[in-house]
Amino acid sequence: MYLKKNTQTLLVIALVWPEPASTAAGVRMMQLLEVFKKQGYSITIASAASRSEYSADVELLGYNSQDIKMNDASFDVFVKDLNPDVVLFDRFLTEEQFGWRVAENCPDALRILDTEDLHSLRHVREQCFKKDVPFTTDAWLIDDKTKREIASIYRCDLSLIISSYELELLTDVIKIDESLLLLLPFMVDEITDDTKWNSFNERTDFIFIGGGKHAPNIDAVKCLKTTIWPLVHKQLPEAKLHVYGAYLPQQILEMHNPATGFLVEGRAEAVDDVMSTAKVCLAPLRFGAGIKGKLISAMQNGTPSVTTTLGAEGMAGILDWNGYIENDHTAFVAAAVRLYTVKDTWQQSQNQGKTLINTLYAKTSLESVFLEKVTQLQKNLTHHRAQNFTGSLLQHQAMTATKFMGKWIEEKNKV
């Protein structure tokens, strides 16, 4: 039994228990939790997923936790007793599963969807890449996953969009009203003049970092191994490439080859430690979505990077990149070698990364914008929902199908 306190209550329905040391999604979730924690919210994190040895100890951080079941009426009892003021859905899949139950049992709760990235965009781009056909917005629009994700956005009072490109896609192509969306990228500390970074001469080697459960990362490592790194190694035979990532599959682990300087290191205990000693970050991403935690980490640690147009998508606006953006493999290699060997170019790129962080990702200003939006919606929630007719329609129609499918599964499980 959860008793409501005088402070406001936040319920986070997590797709997985956050692993900030393993995934950018885990880092993102911890940032959002911290925003509400500083405002005095009582916070409960609930998930139907199993915990791993790398899951954050949320209780130690001062949060409540609750294991929940899908397609089970026990969630109705739990959420009604908790009676949260705000519910944060971790990706659209949790909203599909639990959104109608929240709406029925806690109709006055503000419903926020953290998209992480547009999963439908990542999915369609991967399909296009595998088929060796160009990605188009038409291909994205006709995909069933896109319809599901957009429906989820409409059903929520606010959706957090991490990439400026994705925000434009939603407002310009889908024509979603901007009142339902908030651009909220990663929120990090500003880089001050007192920030101490390892210098150009104190650093060595290249780095790639990315979780092994994320298909764009696996493809990028393959691209590095077969195409990019052999060309870099030919010009810089003393340099090494360190590949870090949690849950790397066997096919990636078997690429480890000290003779060629291609070192598969596995999980990094502390990302900042390995990123801050590397000279250049390489990220030849060929499909995916959202903004890239590895590239934010590179900027935070003063490490210039070489990536693709897709890798840098939605991350820099009109500002200069923290290094180079190249799609052609030959140009990518030339940029990597130049950053690694030309001190002035490297230092200029490092400064551009600092400008990007302080202009677009500063925690203080982004937290303020987010909290102001939450407060505004809470004060005018009835009017806000009345203006979102499409959302009301989807709650009435589409969610009815999801609801009764859930109830059917619930009854089936009883038998």
Short mmCIF file of N, CA and C in Angstrom, two decimals, residues 92 115-124 140 145 149-150 153 160-163 165-167 169-170 288-290:
data_model
loop_
_atom_site.label_atom_id
_atom_site.label_comp_id
_atom_site.label_asym_id
_atom_site.label_seq_id
_atom_site.Cartn_x
_atom_site.Cartn_y
_atom_site.Cartn_z
N PHE A 92 7.55 4.24 -25.85
CA PHE A 92 6.14 4.10 -26.17
C PHE A 92 5.59 2.71 -25.85
N THR A 115 10.42 9.54 -25.18
CA THR A 115 10.59 8.70 -26.36
C THR A 115 11.98 8.06 -26.43
N GLU A 116 12.98 8.64 -25.74
CA GLU A 116 14.40 8.23 -25.83
C GLU A 116 14.94 8.56 -27.22
N ASP A 117 14.41 7.92 -28.23
CA ASP A 117 14.53 8.34 -29.62
C ASP A 117 13.28 7.79 -30.29
N LEU A 118 13.02 8.19 -31.52
CA LEU A 118 11.86 7.63 -32.22
C LEU A 118 12.21 6.21 -32.64
N HIS A 119 11.67 5.24 -31.92
CA HIS A 119 12.00 3.85 -32.20
C HIS A 119 11.57 3.44 -33.60
N SER A 120 10.46 4.01 -34.06
CA SER A 120 9.99 3.68 -35.40
C SER A 120 10.97 4.18 -36.45
N LEU A 121 11.58 5.34 -36.22
CA LEU A 121 12.56 5.89 -37.15
C LEU A 121 13.79 4.99 -37.20
N ARG A 122 14.26 4.59 -36.04
CA ARG A 122 15.42 3.69 -35.98
C ARG A 122 15.11 2.36 -36.68
N HIS A 123 13.91 1.85 -36.45
CA HIS A 123 13.49 0.58 -37.03
C HIS A 123 13.44 0.66 -38.55
N VAL A 124 12.80 1.69 -39.08
CA VAL A 124 12.65 1.80 -40.54
C VAL A 124 14.00 2.06 -41.20
N TRP A 140 8.87 5.62 -43.66
CA TRP A 140 8.63 5.73 -42.22
C TRP A 140 7.14 5.86 -41.93
N LYS A 145 4.95 0.33 -36.99
CA LYS A 145 5.54 0.79 -35.74
C LYS A 145 5.44 2.31 -35.61
N GLU A 149 3.75 4.33 -32.52
CA GLU A 149 4.49 5.31 -31.74
C GLU A 149 3.82 6.68 -31.78
N ILE A 150 3.35 7.09 -32.93
CA ILE A 150 2.67 8.39 -33.05
C ILE A 150 1.38 8.38 -32.24
N ILE A 153 2.24 9.03 -28.71
CA ILE A 153 2.55 10.45 -28.49
C ILE A 153 1.27 11.25 -28.33
N LEU A 160 8.62 13.90 -24.63
CA LEU A 160 9.97 14.46 -24.61
C LEU A 160 10.72 13.94 -25.83
N ILE A 161 11.18 14.86 -26.66
CA ILE A 161 11.87 14.52 -27.90
C ILE A 161 13.33 14.90 -27.74
N ILE A 162 14.21 13.97 -28.02
CA ILE A 162 15.62 14.16 -27.69
C ILE A 162 16.42 14.83 -28.81
N SER A 163 15.89 14.79 -30.04
CA SER A 163 16.63 15.28 -31.20
C SER A 163 15.85 16.36 -31.92
N TYR A 165 16.08 17.06 -35.01
CA TYR A 165 15.63 16.48 -36.28
C TYR A 165 14.30 15.75 -36.08
N GLU A 166 14.18 14.99 -35.01
CA GLU A 166 12.96 14.24 -34.75
C GLU A 166 11.80 15.17 -34.41
N LEU A 167 12.10 16.28 -33.72
CA LEU A 167 11.06 17.26 -33.44
C LEU A 167 10.51 17.84 -34.75
N LEU A 169 10.58 16.39 -37.66
CA LEU A 169 9.86 15.32 -38.34
C LEU A 169 8.42 15.23 -37.83
N LEU A 170 8.27 15.35 -36.53
CA LEU A 170 6.93 15.24 -35.93
C LEU A 170 6.05 16.46 -36.22
N GLY A 288 20.07 4.47 -37.45
CA GLY A 288 19.77 4.76 -36.05
C GLY A 288 18.88 5.97 -35.93
N ALA A 289 18.76 6.48 -34.72
CA ALA A 289 17.91 7.65 -34.46
C ALA A 289 18.36 8.29 -33.16
N GLY A 290 17.72 9.40 -32.82
CA GLY A 290 18.03 10.09 -31.57
C GLY A 290 19.36 10.80 -31.62
#
